[in-house]
């Protein structure tokens, strides 16, 4: 949700911190702040709003320093205000924090009784005073950090500096990701390696419960007792280009147009001779899949829509009982998980708190295996699952998820085919499905060429306050995804219904003010959808139908048909999602909203 960057160097680190922060801003963007140590004193600058506000402040009043930390915030405790922005400080100590300190109230009482004065309403400020308290008692920064993490409960990625020990930075990770970046004569900390792309590609990820220390000379990782532990160094293959907008106006439109390549990348190396390679699920795949008798999926947001599509596929094609559930519901209702369940979590970031807790809960049961579909290789969900299938979509920066969703569908289709093969799907049928998966990237490319059509369509929606999306079967979650995109970034209220439910309620809403958008490919449900649409037309509703060019739908007064390439029932959800992404994007651009960073939202939701 929030983003952290830290640096210890022999040069001024403020520009490095600000550049890193800009790369993380998509994660949270209601305020930002920086603290550096200069001449043995802490210098603080914080501003409400985006990183650009902080940058402007630093132009007006520069804060150079060789040790510094910074943060971009998405408010949890306390309104977005300067006093609640990170870093939080005590006398000599400055702290940035992602996550939630659960026992902050009792710690606050204790620290107030000791004479520490609080400036903010945040949970984080207790950490600054607690570290200071231990330093005041004679400990050095490292000892103070060790003592502090023993007192706090909850989830955290913490980075702490002390003016008394310039050139030193302490890190702690529990429940929120944190990594160290290794430079030459300088070292870095970040909540996401993306932030460090312009300074280093050598990354060490902290494990759950780890503490870390960086100086200009090196780094160390240790456990809660202060014992040194070894963590592997990774070479990040992110390039600055991969995380920049390039020629595009927004990250969202770049990421929509990334999809043909991203989809091809998801398939790369996983298909051979027209069949899915079981090895794409790792060396234990055969043994683990052999046990599977049923499938349970959990996810949040857009990823949950991918799971809903997969639920249709897994029952219809793989013939296994399957259920998808929102992770936030699953984790608190003590669900019955039968033995031999394949537990699949789906997450772009791999750090969504509810999804991670759902996995941890599921792992207490007798699973056949846990599998994650994910886009972040070093994430918590990947580390904690038996099997990880990476989507290889490349970094996704727009808060509204696009290429992560379509590549999740691609990855889920691969898993489904592996399950189906073990459950009677013939080699010929598998080859037919694989062929259609291989064709999807090209079909998405064809849809992208119709961008101007979607732009014109968007002009007809900008004055609307509501919209209804309809689909049937696996296209119902596609309608949900279309509605979610529109509401997230254009703030138009949009709802999705299974088309068959129309007459059980939502039809009452249909009049000339309610555009109805239907995704109706040429499948076995086409005739059913056509009659649902007649119900809308008969009530004066304005219809927009995305349909196969060959399906015989014609535009007429009140009905606009947008022709789509002929795909396969398996890949229709991938192909038909793309025009809905474009439509939402153009409506938002025309309305002038903040497309990449819509109000109140965050990219990676690491709190429940
Ligand atoms: C947030 C994002 C969504 C995303 C959801 C789940 O709400 O804004 O775009 O779908 O989290 O995130 P995940 O990383 O688990 O897919």
Coordinates of C-alpha atoms and ligand atoms in Angstrom, one line a residue:
X1 CA 0.0 0.0 0.0
X2 CA 2.7 2.4 1.0
X3 CA 6.2 2.6 -0.5
X4 CA 9.5 2.8 1.3
X5 CA 13.0 3.8 0.0
X6 CA 16.2 4.3 2.0
X7 CA 19.8 5.0 1.0
X8 CA 23.2 5.2 2.8
X9 CA 25.9 6.6 0.5
X10 CA 28.8 9.0 0.2
X11 CA 26.8 11.3 -2.1
X12 CA 23.6 13.3 -1.6
X13 CA 20.9 10.6 -1.4
X14 CA 17.8 12.9 -1.7
X15 CA 17.5 12.7 -5.5
X16 CA 17.8 8.9 -5.3
X17 CA 15.1 8.7 -2.7
X18 CA 12.7 10.9 -4.7
X19 CA 13.3 9.0 -7.9
X20 CA 12.6 5.7 -6.1
X21 CA 9.5 7.1 -4.4
X22 CA 8.1 8.2 -7.8
X23 CA 8.5 4.6 -9.0
X24 CA 6.5 3.4 -5.9
X25 CA 3.9 6.2 -5.9
X26 CA 1.3 4.0 -7.6
X27 CA 1.2 2.0 -4.3
X28 CA -0.2 4.8 -2.2
X29 CA -0.4 8.5 -2.9
X30 CA -2.0 10.6 -0.3
X31 CA 1.2 12.0 1.2
X32 CA 4.9 11.6 1.0
X33 CA 7.9 12.5 3.1
X34 CA 11.7 12.2 3.5
X35 CA 14.2 12.4 6.4
X36 CA 17.9 12.7 5.9
X37 CA 20.8 13.1 8.3
X38 CA 22.9 16.2 7.6
X39 CA 25.7 17.4 10.0
X40 CA 24.5 15.0 12.7
X41 CA 20.9 16.3 12.6
X42 CA 17.7 15.0 11.2
X43 CA 16.1 17.1 8.4
X44 CA 12.5 16.3 7.6
X45 CA 10.3 17.3 4.7
X46 CA 6.7 16.0 4.3
X47 CA 3.8 17.0 2.1
X48 CA 0.2 16.1 1.6
X49 CA -0.6 14.9 -2.0
X50 CA 1.6 13.3 -4.5
X51 CA 5.4 12.9 -4.6
X52 CA 5.5 16.0 -6.9
X53 CA 4.4 18.1 -3.9
X54 CA 7.3 16.8 -1.9
X55 CA 9.6 17.4 -4.7
X56 CA 8.5 21.0 -5.1
X57 CA 9.1 21.5 -1.4
X58 CA 12.6 20.1 -1.7
X59 CA 13.3 22.4 -4.7
X60 CA 12.2 25.4 -2.5
X61 CA 14.1 24.1 0.6
X62 CA 16.7 21.5 -0.3
X63 CA 17.5 18.8 2.2
X64 CA 20.8 17.2 1.1
X65 CA 22.2 14.3 3.2
X66 CA 24.1 11.1 2.8
X67 CA 21.7 8.9 4.8
X68 CA 18.0 9.1 4.3
X69 CA 14.6 7.4 4.2
X70 CA 11.4 8.3 2.5
X71 CA 7.8 7.1 2.2
X72 CA 4.7 7.4 0.1
X73 CA 1.5 6.8 2.1
X74 CA -1.9 5.4 1.8
X75 CA -3.7 6.3 5.0
X76 CA -4.8 3.6 7.4
X77 CA -4.5 5.3 10.9
X78 CA -5.1 9.0 10.7
X79 CA -6.3 11.3 7.9
X80 CA -3.9 12.3 5.1
X81 CA -2.2 15.3 6.7
X82 CA 1.4 16.4 7.1
X83 CA 1.5 15.4 10.8
X84 CA 0.4 11.8 9.8
X85 CA 2.9 11.5 6.9
X86 CA 6.0 9.4 7.3
X87 CA 8.8 9.6 8.4
X88 CA 7.8 9.8 12.0
X89 CA 10.4 11.1 14.4
X90 CA 11.4 11.1 18.0
X91 CA 14.4 13.1 19.2
X92 CA 17.1 11.5 17.0
X93 CA 15.2 8.7 15.3
X94 CA 13.2 8.7 12.1
X95 CA 11.0 5.8 11.0
X96 CA 9.1 4.8 7.9
X97 CA 6.6 1.9 8.0
X98 CA 4.3 -0.1 5.8
X99 CA 1.7 -2.2 7.6
X100 CA -0.1 -1.9 10.9
X101 CA 1.2 -2.0 14.4
X102 CA -1.7 -3.8 16.2
X103 CA -0.7 -3.0 19.8
X104 CA 0.0 0.7 19.2
X105 CA -2.6 1.9 21.7
X106 CA -1.0 0.2 24.7
X107 CA 2.5 1.2 23.6
X108 CA 1.4 4.8 23.1
X109 CA 0.0 4.9 26.7
X110 CA 3.3 3.5 28.0
X111 CA 5.4 5.9 26.0
X112 CA 3.2 8.9 27.0
X113 CA 3.7 7.9 30.6
X114 CA 7.4 7.9 30.0
X115 CA 7.2 11.5 28.7
X116 CA 7.3 11.0 24.9
X117 CA 5.1 13.5 23.0
X118 CA 3.1 12.3 20.1
X119 CA 2.5 14.5 17.0
X120 CA 0.4 12.2 14.9
X121 CA -2.6 9.8 15.1
X122 CA -0.7 7.1 13.4
X123 CA 0.2 3.6 14.7
X124 CA 3.8 4.1 13.4
X125 CA 4.9 6.9 15.7
X126 CA 5.1 4.4 18.6
X127 CA 8.0 2.8 16.8
X128 CA 10.0 6.0 16.6
X129 CA 9.6 6.7 20.3
X130 CA 10.2 3.1 21.3
X131 CA 13.5 3.0 19.4
X132 CA 14.4 6.4 20.9
X133 CA 13.5 5.0 24.4
X134 CA 15.9 2.1 24.0
X135 CA 18.6 4.5 22.6
X136 CA 18.0 6.8 25.6
X137 CA 18.5 3.7 27.8
X138 CA 22.0 3.2 26.4
X139 CA 21.5 0.8 23.4
X140 CA 22.9 1.4 20.0
X141 CA 20.5 1.6 17.0
X142 CA 20.8 -2.1 16.2
X143 CA 20.2 -3.2 19.8
X144 CA 17.3 -0.7 20.0
X145 CA 15.7 -2.2 16.9
X146 CA 16.1 -5.7 18.2
X147 CA 14.4 -4.7 21.5
X148 CA 11.6 -2.8 19.5
X149 CA 10.6 -5.7 17.3
X150 CA 10.1 -7.8 20.4
X151 CA 7.5 -5.3 21.7
X152 CA 5.4 -4.7 18.6
X153 CA 2.8 -7.0 17.1
X154 CA 1.1 -6.7 13.7
X155 CA 2.5 -6.4 10.2
X156 CA 5.5 -4.2 9.3
X157 CA 8.3 -3.3 7.0
X158 CA 10.3 -0.8 9.0
X159 CA 13.3 1.3 8.1
X160 CA 14.9 3.4 10.8
X161 CA 17.8 5.9 11.1
X162 CA 19.3 7.7 14.0
X163 CA 21.0 11.1 13.9
X164 CA 23.4 9.7 16.5
X165 CA 24.6 7.1 14.1
X166 CA 24.8 8.6 10.6
X167 CA 25.7 6.1 7.9
X168 CA 23.7 3.3 9.4
X169 CA 20.2 2.1 8.7
X170 CA 18.1 -0.7 10.3
X171 CA 15.4 -2.7 8.6
X172 CA 12.8 -5.1 9.9
X173 CA 10.3 -7.2 8.0
X174 CA 7.2 -9.0 9.2
X175 CA 4.1 -9.3 7.0
X176 CA 5.2 -6.5 4.5
X177 CA 7.9 -7.0 1.9
X178 CA 11.3 -5.3 2.2
X179 CA 14.6 -5.7 0.4
X180 CA 18.2 -4.5 0.4
X181 CA 19.8 -3.1 -2.7
X182 CA 23.6 -3.6 -3.0
X183 CA 25.6 -0.8 -4.6
X184 CA 29.3 0.1 -4.7
X185 CA 30.2 2.1 -1.6
X186 CA 26.5 2.7 -1.1
X187 CA 23.5 0.5 -0.2
X188 CA 19.8 0.8 -0.3
X189 CA 16.5 -0.3 1.2
X190 CA 13.1 -0.5 -0.5
X191 CA 9.7 -2.1 -0.1
X192 CA 9.9 -3.1 -3.8
X193 CA 13.0 -3.7 -5.9
X194 CA 11.3 -1.5 -8.6
X195 CA 12.3 1.6 -6.6
X196 CA 16.0 0.8 -7.0
X197 CA 16.0 0.0 -10.7
X198 CA 18.2 3.1 -11.5
X199 CA 20.8 2.5 -8.8
X200 CA 21.3 -1.3 -8.6
X201 CA 20.1 -4.7 -9.8
X202 CA 21.7 -6.6 -6.9
X203 CA 18.9 -7.4 -4.5
X204 CA 18.6 -9.3 -1.2
X205 CA 15.0 -10.0 -0.1
X206 CA 14.5 -10.1 3.7
X207 CA 12.5 -13.1 4.9
X208 CA 9.6 -13.0 7.3
X209 CA 11.0 -12.0 10.8
X210 CA 14.3 -10.9 9.4
X211 CA 16.1 -7.7 10.4
X212 CA 18.7 -6.0 8.2
X213 CA 21.4 -3.4 8.6
X214 CA 23.0 -1.4 5.9
X215 CA 26.0 1.0 5.9
X216 CA 28.1 2.4 3.0
X217 CA 30.5 -0.6 3.4
X218 CA 28.0 -3.5 3.3
X219 CA 24.9 -5.1 4.7
X220 CA 24.0 -7.8 7.2
X221 CA 20.8 -9.8 7.8
X222 CA 20.0 -11.3 11.2
X223 CA 17.1 -12.9 13.1
X224 CA 15.2 -11.6 16.1
X225 CA 17.9 -12.7 18.5
X226 CA 20.5 -10.9 16.5
X227 CA 22.1 -14.0 15.0
X228 CA 23.5 -13.5 11.5
X229 CA 21.6 -15.3 8.7
X230 CA 22.4 -15.7 5.1
X231 CA 20.0 -14.5 2.4
X232 CA 20.6 -15.2 -1.3
X233 CA 21.5 -12.3 -3.6
X234 CA 19.3 -12.0 -6.7
X235 CA 20.0 -10.2 -9.9
X236 CA 16.9 -8.2 -10.8
X237 CA 16.2 -8.3 -14.5
X238 CA 14.0 -5.2 -14.3
X239 CA 15.2 -2.4 -16.6
X240 CA 14.3 1.2 -16.1
X241 CA 12.5 1.0 -19.4
X242 CA 10.2 -1.8 -18.1
X243 CA 8.9 0.4 -15.3
X244 CA 8.6 3.7 -17.3
X245 CA 5.6 4.9 -19.4
X246 CA 7.6 5.3 -22.6
X247 CA 5.7 7.0 -25.3
X248 CA 2.3 6.4 -23.6
X249 CA 0.3 9.1 -21.7
X250 CA -0.5 6.8 -18.8
X251 CA 0.7 3.5 -17.4
X252 CA -2.7 2.0 -17.9
X253 CA -2.8 2.4 -21.6
X254 CA 0.8 1.2 -21.9
X255 CA -0.1 -1.9 -19.9
X256 CA -3.2 -2.5 -22.0
X257 CA -1.0 -2.4 -25.1
X258 CA 1.6 -4.6 -23.4
X259 CA -0.9 -7.5 -23.4
X260 CA -0.1 -9.3 -26.7
X261 CA 3.6 -9.5 -25.5
X262 CA 2.7 -10.3 -22.0
X263 CA 0.3 -13.1 -23.0
X264 CA 3.0 -14.6 -25.3
X265 CA 5.4 -14.4 -22.3
X266 CA 3.0 -16.3 -20.1
X267 CA 3.0 -19.1 -22.6
X268 CA 6.7 -19.1 -23.4
X269 CA 8.5 -22.3 -22.5
X270 CA 5.3 -23.9 -21.2
X271 CA 4.0 -25.4 -24.4
X272 CA 5.6 -28.0 -26.5
X273 CA 4.3 -29.8 -29.6
X274 CA 0.8 -28.4 -29.0
X275 CA 0.7 -29.6 -25.4
X276 CA 1.1 -28.0 -22.0
X277 CA 4.4 -29.0 -20.3
X278 CA 3.7 -30.4 -16.8
X279 CA 7.2 -29.2 -15.8
X280 CA 5.9 -25.6 -15.8
X281 CA 4.5 -26.4 -12.4
X282 CA 8.0 -27.5 -11.1
X283 CA 9.7 -30.8 -10.4
X284 CA 7.0 -32.1 -8.0
X285 CA 4.1 -31.3 -10.3
X286 CA 3.2 -34.9 -11.3
X287 CA 3.2 -36.1 -7.7
X288 CA 1.2 -33.2 -6.4
X289 CA -1.4 -33.1 -9.3
X290 CA -2.0 -36.8 -9.0
X291 CA -3.6 -36.2 -5.6
X292 CA -6.0 -33.5 -6.7
X293 CA -9.7 -34.3 -6.5
X294 CA -11.1 -30.8 -6.2
X295 CA -10.0 -27.2 -6.5
X296 CA -10.5 -24.1 -4.3
X297 CA -9.5 -20.6 -5.5
X298 CA -9.1 -17.5 -3.5
X299 CA -8.2 -13.9 -4.5
X300 CA -9.2 -10.3 -4.2
X301 CA -10.4 -7.6 -6.7
X302 CA -9.5 -8.2 -10.3
X303 CA -7.6 -11.4 -9.5
X304 CA -10.9 -12.8 -8.0
X305 CA -12.5 -12.2 -11.4
X306 CA -9.8 -14.3 -13.0
X307 CA -10.6 -17.0 -10.4
X308 CA -14.3 -16.8 -11.3
X309 CA -13.6 -17.4 -15.0
X310 CA -11.3 -20.3 -14.0
X311 CA -14.1 -21.8 -11.9
X312 CA -16.2 -22.2 -15.0
X313 CA -13.3 -23.8 -16.9
X314 CA -12.2 -26.2 -14.2
X315 CA -15.7 -27.6 -13.8
X316 CA -16.6 -27.6 -17.5
X317 CA -13.4 -28.8 -19.0
X318 CA -11.4 -30.4 -16.2
X319 CA -14.5 -31.9 -14.7
X320 CA -13.3 -31.2 -11.1
X321 CA -15.5 -29.7 -8.4
X322 CA -14.3 -26.1 -8.0
X323 CA -15.1 -23.1 -5.9
X324 CA -13.8 -19.5 -5.9
X325 CA -14.1 -17.3 -2.9
X326 CA -13.0 -13.8 -2.0
X327 CA -10.0 -14.1 0.3
X328 CA -11.3 -11.6 2.8
X329 CA -14.4 -13.8 3.3
X330 CA -12.6 -17.1 3.2
X331 CA -10.1 -16.3 5.9
X332 CA -12.6 -15.5 8.6
X333 CA -15.3 -18.1 8.2
X334 CA -13.5 -21.3 9.1
X335 CA -14.3 -22.9 5.7
X336 CA -14.5 -26.7 5.2
X337 CA -11.6 -27.7 3.0
X338 CA -11.8 -31.4 2.0
X339 CA -8.7 -33.5 1.7
X340 CA -7.1 -33.6 -1.8
X341 CA -8.0 -30.0 -2.5
X342 CA -5.7 -28.1 -4.8
X343 CA -5.7 -24.6 -3.2
X344 CA -5.0 -21.9 -5.8
X345 CA -4.4 -18.3 -4.8
X346 CA -4.3 -15.6 -7.5
X347 CA -2.5 -12.3 -7.0
X348 CA -0.7 -9.8 -9.1
X349 CA 1.5 -8.5 -6.3
X350 CA 1.7 -11.7 -4.2
X351 CA 1.4 -9.5 -1.1
X352 CA -2.3 -8.9 -0.7
X353 CA -2.8 -9.4 3.1
X354 CA -6.2 -11.2 2.8
X355 CA -5.0 -13.6 0.1
X356 CA -1.8 -14.4 2.1
X357 CA -3.8 -15.1 5.2
X358 CA -6.2 -17.3 3.3
X359 CA -3.3 -19.3 2.0
X360 CA -1.8 -19.7 5.5
X361 CA -5.2 -20.8 6.8
X362 CA -5.6 -23.3 4.0
X363 CA -2.2 -24.7 4.7
X364 CA -3.3 -25.8 8.2
X365 CA -5.6 -28.3 6.4
X366 CA -4.7 -31.4 4.4
X367 CA -4.2 -30.0 0.9
X368 CA -3.1 -31.9 -2.2
X369 CA -1.0 -28.8 -2.9
X370 CA -1.0 -25.0 -2.7
X371 CA -0.4 -23.2 -6.0
X372 CA -0.1 -19.5 -6.6
X373 CA -0.6 -17.6 -9.9
X374 CA 1.5 -14.5 -9.4
X375 CA 3.3 -11.7 -11.1
X376 CA 5.9 -11.0 -8.4
X377 CA 8.6 -13.6 -8.2
X378 CA 10.0 -12.8 -4.7
X379 CA 6.6 -12.2 -3.1
X380 CA 5.3 -13.8 0.1
X381 CA 2.6 -15.8 -1.7
X382 CA 5.3 -17.3 -4.0
X383 CA 7.5 -18.2 -1.1
X384 CA 4.8 -19.8 0.9
X385 CA 3.1 -21.9 -1.8
X386 CA 4.1 -25.4 -2.9
X387 CA 4.0 -24.4 -6.5
X388 CA 4.2 -21.0 -8.2
X389 CA 3.2 -20.3 -11.8
X390 CA 4.4 -16.9 -12.7
X391 CA 2.4 -14.8 -15.2
X392 CA 5.5 -13.0 -16.6
X393 CA 3.3 -9.9 -17.3
X394 CA 6.1 -7.5 -16.4
X395 CA 5.7 -4.7 -13.8
X396 CA 2.1 -3.4 -13.6
X397 CA 2.0 0.2 -12.3
X398 CA -1.5 1.4 -13.0
X399 CA -3.7 0.8 -10.0
X400 CA -6.5 -0.5 -12.3
X401 CA -5.2 -3.9 -13.2
X402 CA -5.1 -4.9 -16.9
X403 CA -2.3 -7.1 -18.2
X404 CA -2.1 -8.9 -14.8
X405 CA -5.7 -10.1 -15.3
X406 CA -5.4 -11.4 -18.9
X407 CA -2.1 -13.2 -18.1
X408 CA -3.7 -14.7 -14.9
X409 CA -6.4 -16.1 -17.2
X410 CA -3.7 -17.5 -19.5
X411 CA -1.8 -19.1 -16.6
X412 CA -5.1 -20.5 -15.1
X413 CA -5.9 -22.0 -18.5
X414 CA -2.6 -23.9 -18.4
X415 CA -3.3 -25.2 -15.0
X416 CA -6.8 -26.2 -16.0
X417 CA -5.5 -28.1 -19.0
X418 CA -3.0 -30.0 -16.9
X419 CA -5.8 -31.0 -14.5
X420 CA -8.1 -31.9 -17.4
X421 CA -5.5 -34.1 -19.0
X422 CA -5.5 -36.2 -15.8
X423 CA -9.2 -36.3 -15.8
X424 CA -10.0 -37.6 -19.3
X425 CA -9.3 -34.7 -21.7
X426 CA -8.1 -36.2 -24.9
X427 CA -4.8 -35.3 -26.5
X428 CA -6.7 -33.9 -29.5
X429 CA -8.9 -31.7 -27.4
X430 CA -5.9 -30.4 -25.5
X431 CA -4.1 -29.6 -28.7
X432 CA -7.2 -27.6 -29.9
X433 CA -7.3 -25.6 -26.6
X434 CA -3.6 -25.0 -26.8
X435 CA -3.9 -23.7 -30.3
X436 CA -6.6 -21.2 -29.2
X437 CA -4.4 -20.1 -26.3
X438 CA -1.6 -19.5 -28.8
X439 CA -3.9 -17.4 -31.0
X440 CA -5.1 -15.2 -28.2
X441 CA -2.2 -12.7 -28.3
X442 CA -2.9 -12.1 -32.0
X443 CA -6.6 -11.6 -31.4
X444 CA -5.9 -9.2 -28.6
X445 CA -3.6 -7.3 -31.0
X446 CA -6.6 -7.1 -33.4
X447 CA -8.8 -5.7 -30.7
X448 CA -6.1 -3.0 -29.8
X449 CA -6.3 -1.8 -33.4
X450 CA -9.9 -0.8 -32.8
X451 CA -8.8 1.7 -30.1
X452 CA -10.4 4.6 -32.0
X453 CA -13.8 2.9 -32.0
X454 CA -13.6 2.5 -28.3
X455 CA -12.6 6.1 -27.9
X456 CA -15.7 7.2 -29.9
X457 CA -17.9 4.9 -27.8
X458 CA -16.4 6.4 -24.6
X459 CA -17.7 9.9 -25.7
X460 CA -21.3 8.5 -25.4
X461 CA -20.7 7.3 -21.8
X462 CA -19.0 10.3 -20.2
X463 CA -22.3 12.0 -19.2
X464 CA -23.8 8.9 -17.7
X465 CA -24.0 8.3 -14.0
X466 CA -24.6 4.5 -14.1
X467 CA -23.9 1.6 -16.4
X468 CA -24.9 -2.0 -16.4
X469 CA -22.7 -4.8 -17.7
X470 CA -24.0 -8.2 -18.8
X471 CA -22.5 -11.5 -19.6
X472 CA -23.2 -15.2 -19.3
X473 CA -21.1 -18.2 -18.2
X474 CA -17.4 -17.2 -18.1
X475 CA -18.3 -13.9 -19.7
X476 CA -20.2 -12.9 -16.5
X477 CA -16.9 -12.3 -14.6
X478 CA -15.6 -10.5 -17.7
X479 CA -18.6 -8.2 -17.4
X480 CA -17.7 -7.8 -13.7
X481 CA -14.2 -6.8 -14.6
X482 CA -15.5 -4.3 -17.2
X483 CA -17.7 -2.7 -14.5
X484 CA -14.9 -2.7 -12.0
X485 CA -12.5 -0.9 -14.5
X486 CA -15.2 1.7 -15.3
X487 CA -16.0 2.5 -11.7
X488 CA -12.4 2.4 -10.5
X489 CA -11.1 5.0 -12.9
X490 CA -14.0 7.0 -14.2
X491 CA -16.1 7.0 -11.0
X492 CA -19.2 6.1 -12.9
X493 CA -21.3 3.6 -10.9
X494 CA -21.3 0.4 -12.8
X495 CA -22.7 -3.0 -11.9
X496 CA -22.4 -6.4 -13.6
X497 CA -25.1 -9.0 -13.8
X498 CA -25.3 -12.5 -15.2
X499 CA -27.5 -11.8 -18.2
X500 CA -30.1 -14.4 -17.0
X501 CA -30.6 -12.4 -13.8
X502 CA -31.7 -9.3 -15.6
X503 CA -35.4 -9.8 -15.2
X504 CA -35.0 -10.7 -11.5
X505 CA -34.3 -7.1 -10.6
X506 CA -31.9 -4.9 -12.6
X507 CA -34.3 -4.6 -15.5
X508 CA -36.2 -2.2 -13.3
X509 CA -33.3 0.3 -13.7
X510 CA -33.3 0.2 -17.5
X511 CA -34.3 3.4 -19.2
X512 CA -32.7 5.8 -21.7
X513 CA -30.3 7.0 -19.0
X514 CA -28.9 3.5 -18.3
X515 CA -26.4 2.2 -20.9
X516 CA -26.2 -1.6 -21.0
X517 CA -23.0 -3.1 -22.1
X518 CA -23.0 -6.8 -23.1
X519 CA -20.2 -9.2 -23.9
X520 CA -21.7 -11.8 -26.1
X521 CA -19.3 -14.0 -28.0
X522 CA -20.4 -16.6 -30.4
X523 CA -20.7 -19.5 -27.9
X524 CA -23.4 -21.9 -27.0
X525 CA -25.1 -19.2 -24.8
X526 CA -25.4 -16.6 -27.6
X527 CA -29.1 -17.2 -28.3
X528 CA -29.9 -16.8 -24.6
X529 CA -28.0 -13.6 -24.4
X530 CA -29.8 -12.3 -27.6
X531 CA -33.1 -12.7 -25.9
X532 CA -31.9 -11.0 -22.7
X533 CA -30.9 -8.1 -24.9
X534 CA -34.3 -7.9 -26.5
X535 CA -35.6 -7.4 -22.9
X536 CA -33.4 -4.3 -22.6
X537 CA -34.3 -2.9 -26.0
X538 CA -38.0 -3.3 -25.4
X539 CA -37.6 -0.9 -22.3
X540 CA -35.9 1.8 -24.3
X541 CA -32.4 1.0 -22.9
X542 CA -29.3 1.9 -24.9
X543 CA -27.4 -1.2 -25.8
X544 CA -23.7 -1.7 -26.6
X545 CA -23.0 -5.3 -27.6
X546 CA -19.5 -6.7 -28.0
X547 CA -20.1 -9.6 -30.4
X548 CA -18.3 -11.9 -32.8
X549 CA -18.2 -10.3 -36.3
X550 CA -19.6 -13.6 -37.6
X551 CA -22.4 -13.9 -35.1
X552 CA -25.0 -12.0 -37.1
X553 CA -25.6 -9.1 -34.6
X554 CA -26.4 -5.9 -36.5
X555 CA -26.4 -2.3 -35.2
X556 CA -29.8 -0.7 -35.2
X557 CA -31.4 2.3 -33.5
X558 CA -30.7 1.8 -29.8
X559 CA -28.2 -1.0 -30.4
X560 CA -24.5 -0.5 -31.2
X561 CA -22.7 -3.6 -32.1
X562 CA -18.9 -3.7 -31.8
X563 CA -17.4 -6.4 -33.9
X564 CA -14.9 -8.7 -32.2
X565 CA -12.4 -11.2 -33.7
X566 CA -13.6 -14.8 -33.7
X567 CA -11.9 -16.5 -30.7
X568 CA -12.5 -19.8 -28.9
X569 CA -14.8 -20.3 -25.9
X570 CA -11.7 -20.8 -23.8
X571 CA -10.1 -17.6 -24.8
X572 CA -13.1 -15.3 -25.2
X573 CA -12.7 -14.0 -21.6
X574 CA -9.2 -12.9 -22.4
X575 CA -10.0 -11.2 -25.8
X576 CA -13.3 -9.6 -24.7
X577 CA -11.8 -8.0 -21.6
X578 CA -9.5 -5.8 -23.7
X579 CA -12.2 -3.6 -25.3
X580 CA -13.8 -3.1 -21.8
X581 CA -10.4 -1.9 -20.5
X582 CA -10.0 0.5 -23.4
X583 CA -13.6 1.8 -22.9
X584 CA -13.0 2.5 -19.2
X585 CA -9.6 4.1 -20.0
X586 CA -11.1 6.5 -22.6
X587 CA -14.0 7.4 -20.4
X588 CA -11.6 8.3 -17.6
X589 CA -9.4 10.3 -19.9
X590 CA -12.3 12.3 -21.3
X591 CA -13.6 12.9 -17.8
X592 CA -10.1 14.1 -16.7
X593 CA -9.7 11.8 -13.7
X594 CA -6.4 10.6 -12.4
X595 CA -6.2 7.4 -14.5
X596 CA -3.2 5.7 -13.0
X597 CA -3.8 6.7 -9.5
X598 CA -7.6 6.9 -8.9
X599 CA -8.8 8.4 -5.7
X600 CA -8.8 6.4 -2.5
X601 CA -7.3 3.3 -4.0
X602 CA -3.9 1.6 -3.8
X603 CA -2.2 -1.0 -5.9
X604 CA -1.1 -3.5 -3.4
X605 CA -3.3 -3.9 -0.4
X606 CA -1.1 -5.2 2.4
X607 CA -3.5 -4.4 5.2
X608 CA -6.8 -6.3 5.7
Ligands
LIG1 C1 -6.0 -3.8 -5.2 C2 -5.7 -3.4 -6.6 C3 -6.5 -4.3 -7.6 C4 -6.1 -5.7 -7.4 C5 -6.4 -6.2 -5.9 C6 -5.8 -7.5 -5.6 O1 -7.4 -3.6 -4.9 O2 -6.1 -2.0 -6.8 O3 -6.1 -3.9 -8.9 O4 -6.9 -6.5 -8.2 O5 -5.8 -5.2 -5.0 O6 -4.4 -7.4 -5.7 P1 -3.5 -8.7 -6.1 O7 -2.1 -8.0 -6.1 O8 -3.6 -9.7 -5.0 O9 -3.9 -9.2 -7.4

